[in-house]
């Protein structure tokens, strides 16, 4: 049921249209100023698909960075973010794909990050939470 709804609402190729608090988010997660400047100019594409084994695959690409997540809902998986190994879990609740990323090493300087992807009209709103910062990124479908 959840996969069918995700397929209907989220599968496709999406491009960043605009952001709110992105610089603040990057600073909060420890990204240095030069990389923050580059990242704020990038217009990433996000591709969401459902693989043959019913895994959800989300690929976020810019000219200088690619992040790929491939997961089953409600199952923990490992991923690397900014050189830090993270435990991640994803669920589908309230019409949103929700993901929590927590550093495996409890002494890591990288903070827990929570991501919500929600379809609103013709956009996906990607809401990122870390520390006291909330960032919103608005994606428009291009394919």
mmCIF file of N, CA and C in Angstrom:
data_model
loop_
_atom_site.group_PDB
_atom_site.id
_atom_site.type_symbol
_atom_site.label_atom_id
_atom_site.label_comp_id
_atom_site.label_asym_id
_atom_site.label_seq_id
_atom_site.Cartn_x
_atom_site.Cartn_y
_atom_site.Cartn_z
ATOM 1 N N UNK A 1 0.826 -1.205 0.000
ATOM 2 C CA UNK A 1 0.000 0.000 0.000
ATOM 3 C C UNK A 1 0.866 1.263 0.000
ATOM 4 N N UNK A 2 1.815 1.327 0.943
ATOM 5 C CA UNK A 2 2.674 2.511 1.019
ATOM 6 C C UNK A 2 3.481 2.681 -0.258
ATOM 7 N N UNK A 3 4.017 1.564 -0.795
ATOM 8 C CA UNK A 3 4.826 1.662 -2.010
ATOM 9 C C UNK A 3 4.012 2.168 -3.191
ATOM 10 N N UNK A 4 2.757 1.749 -3.285
ATOM 11 C CA UNK A 4 1.904 2.233 -4.378
ATOM 12 C C UNK A 4 1.681 3.739 -4.265
ATOM 13 N N UNK A 5 1.444 4.220 -3.048
ATOM 14 C CA UNK A 5 1.237 5.657 -2.843
ATOM 15 C C UNK A 5 2.525 6.428 -3.126
ATOM 16 N N UNK A 6 3.657 5.885 -2.690
ATOM 17 C CA UNK A 6 4.948 6.528 -2.964
ATOM 18 C C UNK A 6 5.183 6.589 -4.470
ATOM 19 N N UNK A 7 4.892 5.485 -5.153
ATOM 20 C CA UNK A 7 5.073 5.433 -6.614
ATOM 21 C C UNK A 7 4.234 6.520 -7.290
ATOM 22 N N UNK A 8 2.993 6.646 -6.865
ATOM 23 C CA UNK A 8 2.080 7.618 -7.464
ATOM 24 C C UNK A 8 2.497 9.061 -7.169
ATOM 25 N N UNK A 9 2.937 9.338 -5.950
ATOM 26 C CA UNK A 9 3.204 10.711 -5.521
ATOM 27 C C UNK A 9 4.638 11.190 -5.736
ATOM 28 N N UNK A 10 5.611 10.269 -5.634
ATOM 29 C CA UNK A 10 7.004 10.705 -5.543
ATOM 30 C C UNK A 10 7.918 10.268 -6.680
ATOM 31 N N UNK A 11 7.632 9.131 -7.317
ATOM 32 C CA UNK A 11 8.550 8.608 -8.326
ATOM 33 C C UNK A 11 8.683 9.597 -9.484
ATOM 34 N N UNK A 12 9.922 9.853 -9.882
ATOM 35 C CA UNK A 12 10.198 10.766 -10.984
ATOM 36 C C UNK A 12 11.497 11.508 -10.746
ATOM 37 N N UNK A 13 11.750 12.488 -11.607
ATOM 38 C CA UNK A 13 12.945 13.320 -11.504
ATOM 39 C C UNK A 13 12.488 14.729 -11.126
ATOM 40 N N UNK A 14 13.122 15.276 -10.109
ATOM 41 C CA UNK A 14 12.756 16.555 -9.528
ATOM 42 C C UNK A 14 13.974 17.465 -9.491
ATOM 43 N N UNK A 15 13.776 18.760 -9.713
ATOM 44 C CA UNK A 15 14.885 19.718 -9.687
ATOM 45 C C UNK A 15 14.582 20.815 -8.668
ATOM 46 N N UNK A 16 15.631 21.215 -7.956
ATOM 47 C CA UNK A 16 15.468 22.264 -6.948
ATOM 48 C C UNK A 16 14.967 23.550 -7.583
ATOM 49 N N UNK A 17 13.934 24.121 -6.994
ATOM 50 C CA UNK A 17 13.387 25.407 -7.435
ATOM 51 C C UNK A 17 13.826 26.532 -6.503
ATOM 52 N N UNK A 18 13.750 26.288 -5.181
ATOM 53 C CA UNK A 18 14.126 27.317 -4.205
ATOM 54 C C UNK A 18 14.352 26.664 -2.841
ATOM 55 N N UNK A 19 15.007 27.410 -1.950
ATOM 56 C CA UNK A 19 15.330 26.903 -0.617
ATOM 57 C C UNK A 19 15.087 27.976 0.433
ATOM 58 N N UNK A 20 14.862 27.528 1.655
ATOM 59 C CA UNK A 20 14.776 28.405 2.829
ATOM 60 C C UNK A 20 15.727 27.854 3.885
ATOM 61 N N UNK A 21 16.607 28.699 4.415
ATOM 62 C CA UNK A 21 17.527 28.353 5.505
ATOM 63 C C UNK A 21 18.564 27.288 5.122
ATOM 64 N N UNK A 22 18.900 27.162 3.847
ATOM 65 C CA UNK A 22 19.846 26.124 3.444
ATOM 66 C C UNK A 22 21.255 26.422 3.965
ATOM 67 N N UNK A 23 21.693 27.677 3.861
ATOM 68 C CA UNK A 23 23.016 28.057 4.381
ATOM 69 C C UNK A 23 23.116 27.744 5.880
ATOM 70 N N UNK A 24 22.063 28.068 6.621
ATOM 71 C CA UNK A 24 22.045 27.829 8.064
ATOM 72 C C UNK A 24 22.111 26.329 8.361
ATOM 73 N N UNK A 25 21.404 25.535 7.558
ATOM 74 C CA UNK A 25 21.435 24.089 7.736
ATOM 75 C C UNK A 25 22.849 23.564 7.511
ATOM 76 N N UNK A 26 23.470 23.966 6.408
ATOM 77 C CA UNK A 26 24.822 23.504 6.098
ATOM 78 C C UNK A 26 25.809 23.898 7.191
ATOM 79 N N UNK A 27 25.677 25.102 7.702
ATOM 80 C CA UNK A 27 26.553 25.547 8.780
ATOM 81 C C UNK A 27 26.339 24.696 10.033
ATOM 82 N N UNK A 28 25.091 24.398 10.354
ATOM 83 C CA UNK A 28 24.762 23.600 11.538
ATOM 84 C C UNK A 28 25.330 22.178 11.456
ATOM 85 N N UNK A 29 25.406 21.613 10.232
ATOM 86 C CA UNK A 29 25.949 20.254 10.091
ATOM 87 C C UNK A 29 27.465 20.269 9.866
ATOM 88 N N UNK A 30 28.071 21.450 9.933
ATOM 89 C CA UNK A 30 29.533 21.525 9.921
ATOM 90 C C UNK A 30 30.187 21.705 8.567
ATOM 91 N N UNK A 31 29.440 22.122 7.564
ATOM 92 C CA UNK A 31 30.018 22.349 6.232
ATOM 93 C C UNK A 31 30.736 23.700 6.243
ATOM 94 N N UNK A 32 31.979 23.719 5.764
ATOM 95 C CA UNK A 32 32.772 24.941 5.725
ATOM 96 C C UNK A 32 32.231 25.966 4.737
ATOM 97 N N UNK A 33 32.646 27.219 4.914
ATOM 98 C CA UNK A 33 32.120 28.328 4.118
ATOM 99 C C UNK A 33 32.288 28.148 2.607
ATOM 100 N N UNK A 34 33.470 27.771 2.089
ATOM 101 C CA UNK A 34 33.589 27.633 0.624
ATOM 102 C C UNK A 34 32.597 26.607 0.045
ATOM 103 N N UNK A 35 32.463 25.459 0.716
ATOM 104 C CA UNK A 35 31.540 24.436 0.233
ATOM 105 C C UNK A 35 30.084 24.884 0.390
ATOM 106 N N UNK A 36 29.790 25.634 1.453
ATOM 107 C CA UNK A 36 28.419 26.170 1.625
ATOM 108 C C UNK A 36 28.064 27.097 0.478
ATOM 109 N N UNK A 37 29.012 27.935 0.068
ATOM 110 C CA UNK A 37 28.763 28.863 -1.047
ATOM 111 C C UNK A 37 28.494 28.088 -2.339
ATOM 112 N N UNK A 38 29.332 27.067 -2.609
ATOM 113 C CA UNK A 38 29.128 26.251 -3.810
ATOM 114 C C UNK A 38 27.774 25.538 -3.754
ATOM 115 N N UNK A 39 27.473 24.957 -2.610
ATOM 116 C CA UNK A 39 26.224 24.195 -2.464
ATOM 117 C C UNK A 39 25.005 25.086 -2.636
ATOM 118 N N UNK A 40 25.079 26.322 -2.163
ATOM 119 C CA UNK A 40 23.919 27.211 -2.264
ATOM 120 C C UNK A 40 23.643 27.629 -3.711
ATOM 121 N N UNK A 41 24.655 27.553 -4.573
ATOM 122 C CA UNK A 41 24.471 27.898 -5.985
ATOM 123 C C UNK A 41 23.984 26.711 -6.815
ATOM 124 N N UNK A 42 24.166 25.511 -6.293
ATOM 125 C CA UNK A 42 23.805 24.295 -7.038
ATOM 126 C C UNK A 42 22.293 24.132 -7.106
ATOM 127 N N UNK A 43 21.838 23.546 -8.195
ATOM 128 C CA UNK A 43 20.423 23.217 -8.384
ATOM 129 C C UNK A 43 20.325 21.697 -8.541
ATOM 130 N N UNK A 44 20.340 20.968 -7.428
ATOM 131 C CA UNK A 44 20.377 19.508 -7.525
ATOM 132 C C UNK A 44 19.130 18.913 -8.165
ATOM 133 N N UNK A 45 19.350 17.736 -8.740
ATOM 134 C CA UNK A 45 18.245 16.914 -9.233
ATOM 135 C C UNK A 45 18.091 15.739 -8.291
ATOM 136 N N UNK A 46 16.851 15.405 -7.996
ATOM 137 C CA UNK A 46 16.538 14.276 -7.132
ATOM 138 C C UNK A 46 15.717 13.290 -7.948
ATOM 139 N N UNK A 47 16.192 12.046 -8.005
ATOM 140 C CA UNK A 47 15.467 10.991 -8.705
ATOM 141 C C UNK A 47 14.966 9.994 -7.670
ATOM 142 N N UNK A 48 13.667 9.741 -7.693
ATOM 143 C CA UNK A 48 13.066 8.773 -6.778
ATOM 144 C C UNK A 48 12.499 7.643 -7.623
ATOM 145 N N UNK A 49 12.873 6.411 -7.253
ATOM 146 C CA UNK A 49 12.369 5.241 -7.975
ATOM 147 C C UNK A 49 12.112 4.118 -6.973
ATOM 148 N N UNK A 50 11.395 3.103 -7.446
ATOM 149 C CA UNK A 50 11.186 1.896 -6.659
ATOM 150 C C UNK A 50 11.825 0.764 -7.449
ATOM 151 N N UNK A 51 12.792 0.096 -6.825
ATOM 152 C CA UNK A 51 13.554 -0.964 -7.468
ATOM 153 C C UNK A 51 12.752 -2.263 -7.491
ATOM 154 N N UNK A 52 13.248 -3.250 -8.241
ATOM 155 C CA UNK A 52 12.565 -4.543 -8.379
ATOM 156 C C UNK A 52 12.363 -5.268 -7.056
ATOM 157 N N UNK A 53 13.263 -5.034 -6.088
ATOM 158 C CA UNK A 53 13.152 -5.703 -4.788
ATOM 159 C C UNK A 53 12.335 -4.871 -3.790
ATOM 160 N N UNK A 54 11.555 -3.922 -4.314
ATOM 161 C CA UNK A 54 10.704 -3.031 -3.514
ATOM 162 C C UNK A 54 11.491 -2.090 -2.613
ATOM 163 N N UNK A 55 12.768 -1.865 -2.936
ATOM 164 C CA UNK A 55 13.525 -0.845 -2.230
ATOM 165 C C UNK A 55 13.222 0.501 -2.870
ATOM 166 N N UNK A 56 13.178 1.516 -2.040
ATOM 167 C CA UNK A 56 13.030 2.886 -2.530
ATOM 168 C C UNK A 56 14.441 3.419 -2.760
ATOM 169 N N UNK A 57 14.645 4.032 -3.906
ATOM 170 C CA UNK A 57 15.957 4.585 -4.239
ATOM 171 C C UNK A 57 15.801 6.085 -4.448
ATOM 172 N N UNK A 58 16.597 6.846 -3.716
ATOM 173 C CA UNK A 58 16.590 8.304 -3.841
ATOM 174 C C UNK A 58 18.013 8.735 -4.154
ATOM 175 N N UNK A 59 18.190 9.379 -5.293
ATOM 176 C CA UNK A 59 19.509 9.858 -5.709
ATOM 177 C C UNK A 59 19.429 11.378 -5.826
ATOM 178 N N UNK A 60 20.324 12.068 -5.104
ATOM 179 C CA UNK A 60 20.416 13.524 -5.167
ATOM 180 C C UNK A 60 21.746 13.854 -5.827
ATOM 181 N N UNK A 61 21.684 14.569 -6.979
ATOM 182 C CA UNK A 61 22.890 14.863 -7.768
ATOM 183 C C UNK A 61 23.049 16.357 -7.994
ATOM 184 N N UNK A 62 24.296 16.797 -7.816
ATOM 185 C CA UNK A 62 24.701 18.121 -8.290
ATOM 186 C C UNK A 62 25.930 17.883 -9.156
ATOM 187 N N UNK A 63 26.509 18.940 -9.663
ATOM 188 C CA UNK A 63 27.705 18.782 -10.491
ATOM 189 C C UNK A 63 28.900 18.240 -9.724
ATOM 190 N N UNK A 64 28.911 18.415 -8.395
ATOM 191 C CA UNK A 64 30.076 18.027 -7.611
ATOM 192 C C UNK A 64 29.767 17.030 -6.495
ATOM 193 N N UNK A 65 28.545 16.534 -6.426
ATOM 194 C CA UNK A 65 28.155 15.701 -5.300
ATOM 195 C C UNK A 65 27.006 14.789 -5.698
ATOM 196 N N UNK A 66 27.067 13.536 -5.278
ATOM 197 C CA UNK A 66 25.959 12.606 -5.472
ATOM 198 C C UNK A 66 25.730 11.844 -4.171
ATOM 199 N N UNK A 67 24.511 11.832 -3.698
ATOM 200 C CA UNK A 67 24.128 11.058 -2.509
ATOM 201 C C UNK A 67 23.052 10.075 -2.944
ATOM 202 N N UNK A 68 23.286 8.795 -2.680
ATOM 203 C CA UNK A 68 22.315 7.773 -3.065
ATOM 204 C C UNK A 68 21.883 6.991 -1.836
ATOM 205 N N UNK A 69 20.589 6.860 -1.644
ATOM 206 C CA UNK A 69 20.014 6.044 -0.584
ATOM 207 C C UNK A 69 19.119 4.997 -1.231
ATOM 208 N N UNK A 70 19.275 3.758 -0.818
ATOM 209 C CA UNK A 70 18.444 2.670 -1.324
ATOM 210 C C UNK A 70 18.033 1.843 -0.107
ATOM 211 N N UNK A 71 16.743 1.740 0.145
ATOM 212 C CA UNK A 71 16.304 1.186 1.419
ATOM 213 C C UNK A 71 14.912 0.576 1.330
ATOM 214 N N UNK A 72 14.639 -0.319 2.268
ATOM 215 C CA UNK A 72 13.279 -0.793 2.517
ATOM 216 C C UNK A 72 12.716 0.059 3.646
ATOM 217 N N UNK A 73 11.446 0.344 3.595
ATOM 218 C CA UNK A 73 10.803 1.088 4.676
ATOM 219 C C UNK A 73 10.930 0.320 5.987
ATOM 220 N N UNK A 74 11.127 1.061 7.061
ATOM 221 C CA UNK A 74 11.141 0.539 8.433
ATOM 222 C C UNK A 74 12.260 -0.465 8.699
ATOM 223 N N UNK A 75 13.342 -0.415 7.911
ATOM 224 C CA UNK A 75 14.511 -1.255 8.158
ATOM 225 C C UNK A 75 15.737 -0.361 8.253
ATOM 226 N N UNK A 76 16.540 -0.569 9.285
ATOM 227 C CA UNK A 76 17.748 0.220 9.464
ATOM 228 C C UNK A 76 18.771 -0.113 8.376
ATOM 229 N N UNK A 77 19.492 0.917 7.912
ATOM 230 C CA UNK A 77 20.579 0.715 6.955
ATOM 231 C C UNK A 77 21.694 1.698 7.276
ATOM 232 N N UNK A 78 22.882 1.418 6.743
ATOM 233 C CA UNK A 78 24.028 2.286 6.967
ATOM 234 C C UNK A 78 24.279 3.139 5.734
ATOM 235 N N UNK A 79 24.726 4.372 5.958
ATOM 236 C CA UNK A 79 25.073 5.266 4.863
ATOM 237 C C UNK A 79 26.169 6.201 5.341
ATOM 238 N N UNK A 80 26.841 6.801 4.385
ATOM 239 C CA UNK A 80 27.885 7.758 4.727
ATOM 240 C C UNK A 80 27.403 9.159 4.371
ATOM 241 N N UNK A 81 27.604 10.071 5.310
ATOM 242 C CA UNK A 81 27.269 11.481 5.078
ATOM 243 C C UNK A 81 28.455 12.307 5.544
ATOM 244 N N UNK A 82 29.016 13.108 4.680
ATOM 245 C CA UNK A 82 30.145 13.984 5.006
ATOM 246 C C UNK A 82 31.275 13.208 5.665
ATOM 247 N N UNK A 83 31.525 11.982 5.181
ATOM 248 C CA UNK A 83 32.592 11.171 5.725
ATOM 249 C C UNK A 83 32.268 10.498 7.055
ATOM 250 N N UNK A 84 31.032 10.596 7.489
ATOM 251 C CA UNK A 84 30.612 10.004 8.767
ATOM 252 C C UNK A 84 29.641 8.872 8.507
ATOM 253 N N UNK A 85 29.875 7.724 9.138
ATOM 254 C CA UNK A 85 28.968 6.595 9.013
ATOM 255 C C UNK A 85 27.717 6.857 9.844
ATOM 256 N N UNK A 86 26.563 6.701 9.207
ATOM 257 C CA UNK A 86 25.283 6.980 9.861
ATOM 258 C C UNK A 86 24.394 5.742 9.842
ATOM 259 N N UNK A 87 23.604 5.573 10.901
ATOM 260 C CA UNK A 87 22.514 4.602 10.908
ATOM 261 C C UNK A 87 21.289 5.361 10.437
ATOM 262 N N UNK A 88 20.578 4.790 9.495
ATOM 263 C CA UNK A 88 19.410 5.471 8.939
ATOM 264 C C UNK A 88 18.203 4.550 8.976
ATOM 265 N N UNK A 89 17.052 5.150 9.166
ATOM 266 C CA UNK A 89 15.784 4.438 9.037
ATOM 267 C C UNK A 89 14.834 5.351 8.283
ATOM 268 N N UNK A 90 13.980 4.739 7.472
ATOM 269 C CA UNK A 90 13.008 5.501 6.704
ATOM 270 C C UNK A 90 11.632 4.872 6.899
ATOM 271 N N UNK A 91 10.634 5.724 6.943
ATOM 272 C CA UNK A 91 9.259 5.253 7.096
ATOM 273 C C UNK A 91 8.360 6.083 6.183
ATOM 274 N N UNK A 92 7.147 5.623 6.022
ATOM 275 C CA UNK A 92 6.153 6.385 5.270
ATOM 276 C C UNK A 92 4.983 6.627 6.204
ATOM 277 N N UNK A 93 4.840 7.875 6.637
ATOM 278 C CA UNK A 93 3.800 8.257 7.582
ATOM 279 C C UNK A 93 3.191 9.587 7.155
ATOM 280 N N UNK A 94 1.900 9.722 7.346
ATOM 281 C CA UNK A 94 1.211 10.989 7.076
ATOM 282 C C UNK A 94 1.486 11.512 5.666
ATOM 283 N N UNK A 95 1.649 10.590 4.697
ATOM 284 C CA UNK A 95 1.885 11.002 3.323
ATOM 285 C C UNK A 95 3.304 11.487 3.050
ATOM 286 N N UNK A 96 4.231 11.245 3.992
ATOM 287 C CA UNK A 96 5.612 11.709 3.856
ATOM 288 C C UNK A 96 6.586 10.546 3.956
ATOM 289 N N UNK A 97 7.674 10.651 3.191
ATOM 290 C CA UNK A 97 8.812 9.752 3.390
ATOM 291 C C UNK A 97 9.675 10.432 4.446
ATOM 292 N N UNK A 98 9.801 9.778 5.603
ATOM 293 C CA UNK A 98 10.554 10.345 6.720
ATOM 294 C C UNK A 98 11.810 9.512 6.943
ATOM 295 N N UNK A 99 12.951 10.203 7.049
ATOM 296 C CA UNK A 99 14.213 9.501 7.256
ATOM 297 C C UNK A 99 14.962 10.149 8.413
ATOM 298 N N UNK A 100 15.519 9.305 9.275
ATOM 299 C CA UNK A 100 16.348 9.769 10.382
ATOM 300 C C UNK A 100 17.745 9.196 10.198
ATOM 301 N N UNK A 101 18.749 10.081 10.258
ATOM 302 C CA UNK A 101 20.154 9.698 10.114
ATOM 303 C C UNK A 101 20.876 10.045 11.408
ATOM 304 N N UNK A 102 21.450 9.036 12.060
ATOM 305 C CA UNK A 102 22.125 9.220 13.344
ATOM 306 C C UNK A 102 23.553 8.709 13.240
ATOM 307 N N UNK A 103 24.552 9.500 13.673
ATOM 308 C CA UNK A 103 25.931 9.021 13.612
ATOM 309 C C UNK A 103 26.104 7.713 14.388
ATOM 310 N N UNK A 104 26.843 6.767 13.795
ATOM 311 C CA UNK A 104 27.134 5.502 14.468
ATOM 312 C C UNK A 104 28.021 5.773 15.687
ATOM 313 N N UNK A 105 28.992 6.672 15.531
ATOM 314 C CA UNK A 105 29.906 7.037 16.615
ATOM 315 C C UNK A 105 29.246 8.124 17.467
ATOM 316 N N UNK A 106 28.925 7.810 18.735
ATOM 317 C CA UNK A 106 28.246 8.801 19.580
ATOM 318 C C UNK A 106 29.099 10.032 19.886
ATOM 319 N N UNK A 107 30.423 9.966 19.633
ATOM 320 C CA UNK A 107 31.281 11.132 19.873
ATOM 321 C C UNK A 107 31.435 12.003 18.622
ATOM 322 N N UNK A 108 30.756 11.631 17.537
ATOM 323 C CA UNK A 108 30.851 12.381 16.287
ATOM 324 C C UNK A 108 30.370 13.816 16.474
ATOM 325 N N UNK A 109 31.021 14.730 15.763
ATOM 326 C CA UNK A 109 30.583 16.133 15.785
ATOM 327 C C UNK A 109 29.384 16.357 14.876
ATOM 328 N N UNK A 110 29.117 15.391 13.990
ATOM 329 C CA UNK A 110 27.970 15.496 13.088
ATOM 330 C C UNK A 110 26.702 15.235 13.891
ATOM 331 N N UNK A 111 25.712 16.076 13.696
ATOM 332 C CA UNK A 111 24.458 15.951 14.435
ATOM 333 C C UNK A 111 23.465 15.053 13.692
ATOM 334 N N UNK A 112 22.527 14.519 14.451
ATOM 335 C CA UNK A 112 21.434 13.761 13.849
ATOM 336 C C UNK A 112 20.701 14.658 12.855
ATOM 337 N N UNK A 113 20.293 14.064 11.737
ATOM 338 C CA UNK A 113 19.544 14.803 10.717
ATOM 339 C C UNK A 113 18.264 14.041 10.406
ATOM 340 N N UNK A 114 17.184 14.782 10.298
ATOM 341 C CA UNK A 114 15.884 14.197 9.967
ATOM 342 C C UNK A 114 15.405 14.861 8.685
ATOM 343 N N UNK A 115 14.910 14.042 7.768
ATOM 344 C CA UNK A 115 14.435 14.532 6.470
ATOM 345 C C UNK A 115 12.999 14.086 6.252
ATOM 346 N N UNK A 116 12.155 15.002 5.837
ATOM 347 C CA UNK A 116 10.785 14.682 5.433
ATOM 348 C C UNK A 116 10.617 15.082 3.977
ATOM 349 N N UNK A 117 10.085 14.172 3.177
ATOM 350 C CA UNK A 117 9.728 14.490 1.790
ATOM 351 C C UNK A 117 8.223 14.410 1.687
ATOM 352 N N UNK A 118 7.619 15.508 1.267
ATOM 353 C CA UNK A 118 6.153 15.596 1.220
ATOM 354 C C UNK A 118 5.728 16.176 -0.117
ATOM 355 N N UNK A 119 4.731 15.589 -0.726
ATOM 356 C CA UNK A 119 4.196 16.106 -1.992
ATOM 357 C C UNK A 119 3.106 17.118 -1.670
ATOM 358 N N UNK A 120 3.295 18.345 -2.161
ATOM 359 C CA UNK A 120 2.313 19.415 -1.979
ATOM 360 C C UNK A 120 2.080 20.034 -3.357
ATOM 361 N N UNK A 121 0.903 19.805 -3.913
ATOM 362 C CA UNK A 121 0.611 20.292 -5.258
ATOM 363 C C UNK A 121 1.555 19.663 -6.256
ATOM 364 N N UNK A 122 2.240 20.505 -7.037
ATOM 365 C CA UNK A 122 3.161 19.981 -8.052
ATOM 366 C C UNK A 122 4.613 19.973 -7.573
ATOM 367 N N UNK A 123 4.824 20.078 -6.264
ATOM 368 C CA UNK A 123 6.173 20.121 -5.707
ATOM 369 C C UNK A 123 6.382 19.024 -4.670
ATOM 370 N N UNK A 124 7.634 18.684 -4.471
ATOM 371 C CA UNK A 124 8.028 17.940 -3.278
ATOM 372 C C UNK A 124 8.716 18.948 -2.379
ATOM 373 N N UNK A 125 8.256 19.015 -1.141
ATOM 374 C CA UNK A 125 8.926 19.855 -0.150
ATOM 375 C C UNK A 125 9.822 18.931 0.666
ATOM 376 N N UNK A 126 11.106 19.205 0.612
ATOM 377 C CA UNK A 126 12.118 18.461 1.340
ATOM 378 C C UNK A 126 12.444 19.298 2.569
ATOM 379 N N UNK A 127 12.028 18.830 3.751
ATOM 380 C CA UNK A 127 12.267 19.562 4.995
ATOM 381 C C UNK A 127 13.370 18.842 5.753
ATOM 382 N N UNK A 128 14.422 19.596 6.104
ATOM 383 C CA UNK A 128 15.594 19.056 6.781
ATOM 384 C C UNK A 128 15.668 19.649 8.182
ATOM 385 N N UNK A 129 15.847 18.785 9.168
ATOM 386 C CA UNK A 129 15.937 19.211 10.561
ATOM 387 C C UNK A 129 17.286 18.774 11.124
ATOM 388 N N UNK A 130 17.993 19.677 11.778
ATOM 389 C CA UNK A 130 19.189 19.327 12.544
ATOM 390 C C UNK A 130 19.398 20.401 13.597
ATOM 391 N N UNK A 131 19.755 19.989 14.814
ATOM 392 C CA UNK A 131 19.890 20.965 15.893
ATOM 393 C C UNK A 131 18.611 21.777 16.001
ATOM 394 N N UNK A 132 18.757 23.105 15.984
ATOM 395 C CA UNK A 132 17.591 23.993 16.041
ATOM 396 C C UNK A 132 17.238 24.574 14.679
ATOM 397 N N UNK A 133 17.824 24.037 13.617
ATOM 398 C CA UNK A 133 17.626 24.591 12.273
ATOM 399 C C UNK A 133 16.647 23.733 11.484
ATOM 400 N N UNK A 134 15.728 24.418 10.806
ATOM 401 C CA UNK A 134 14.805 23.764 9.880
ATOM 402 C C UNK A 134 15.018 24.410 8.512
ATOM 403 N N UNK A 135 15.298 23.577 7.518
ATOM 404 C CA UNK A 135 15.528 24.037 6.152
ATOM 405 C C UNK A 135 14.455 23.429 5.269
ATOM 406 N N UNK A 136 13.954 24.210 4.321
ATOM 407 C CA UNK A 136 12.994 23.682 3.346
ATOM 408 C C UNK A 136 13.577 23.870 1.952
ATOM 409 N N UNK A 137 13.462 22.799 1.141
ATOM 410 C CA UNK A 137 13.893 22.840 -0.256
ATOM 411 C C UNK A 137 12.715 22.401 -1.098
ATOM 412 N N UNK A 138 12.376 23.201 -2.095
ATOM 413 C CA UNK A 138 11.203 22.970 -2.933
ATOM 414 C C UNK A 138 11.661 22.437 -4.283
ATOM 415 N N UNK A 139 11.167 21.248 -4.629
ATOM 416 C CA UNK A 139 11.575 20.580 -5.857
ATOM 417 C C UNK A 139 10.395 20.524 -6.833
ATOM 418 N N UNK A 140 10.674 20.820 -8.107
ATOM 419 C CA UNK A 140 9.672 20.750 -9.173
ATOM 420 C C UNK A 140 9.971 19.548 -10.065
ATOM 421 N N UNK A 141 8.914 18.874 -10.509
ATOM 422 C CA UNK A 141 9.078 17.679 -11.335
ATOM 423 C C UNK A 141 9.517 18.072 -12.741
ATOM 424 N N UNK A 142 10.557 17.357 -13.231
ATOM 425 C CA UNK A 142 11.027 17.613 -14.594
ATOM 426 C C UNK A 142 10.988 16.354 -15.447
ATOM 427 N N UNK A 143 10.657 15.221 -14.838
ATOM 428 C CA UNK A 143 10.611 13.995 -15.619
ATOM 429 C C UNK A 143 9.991 12.850 -14.880
#
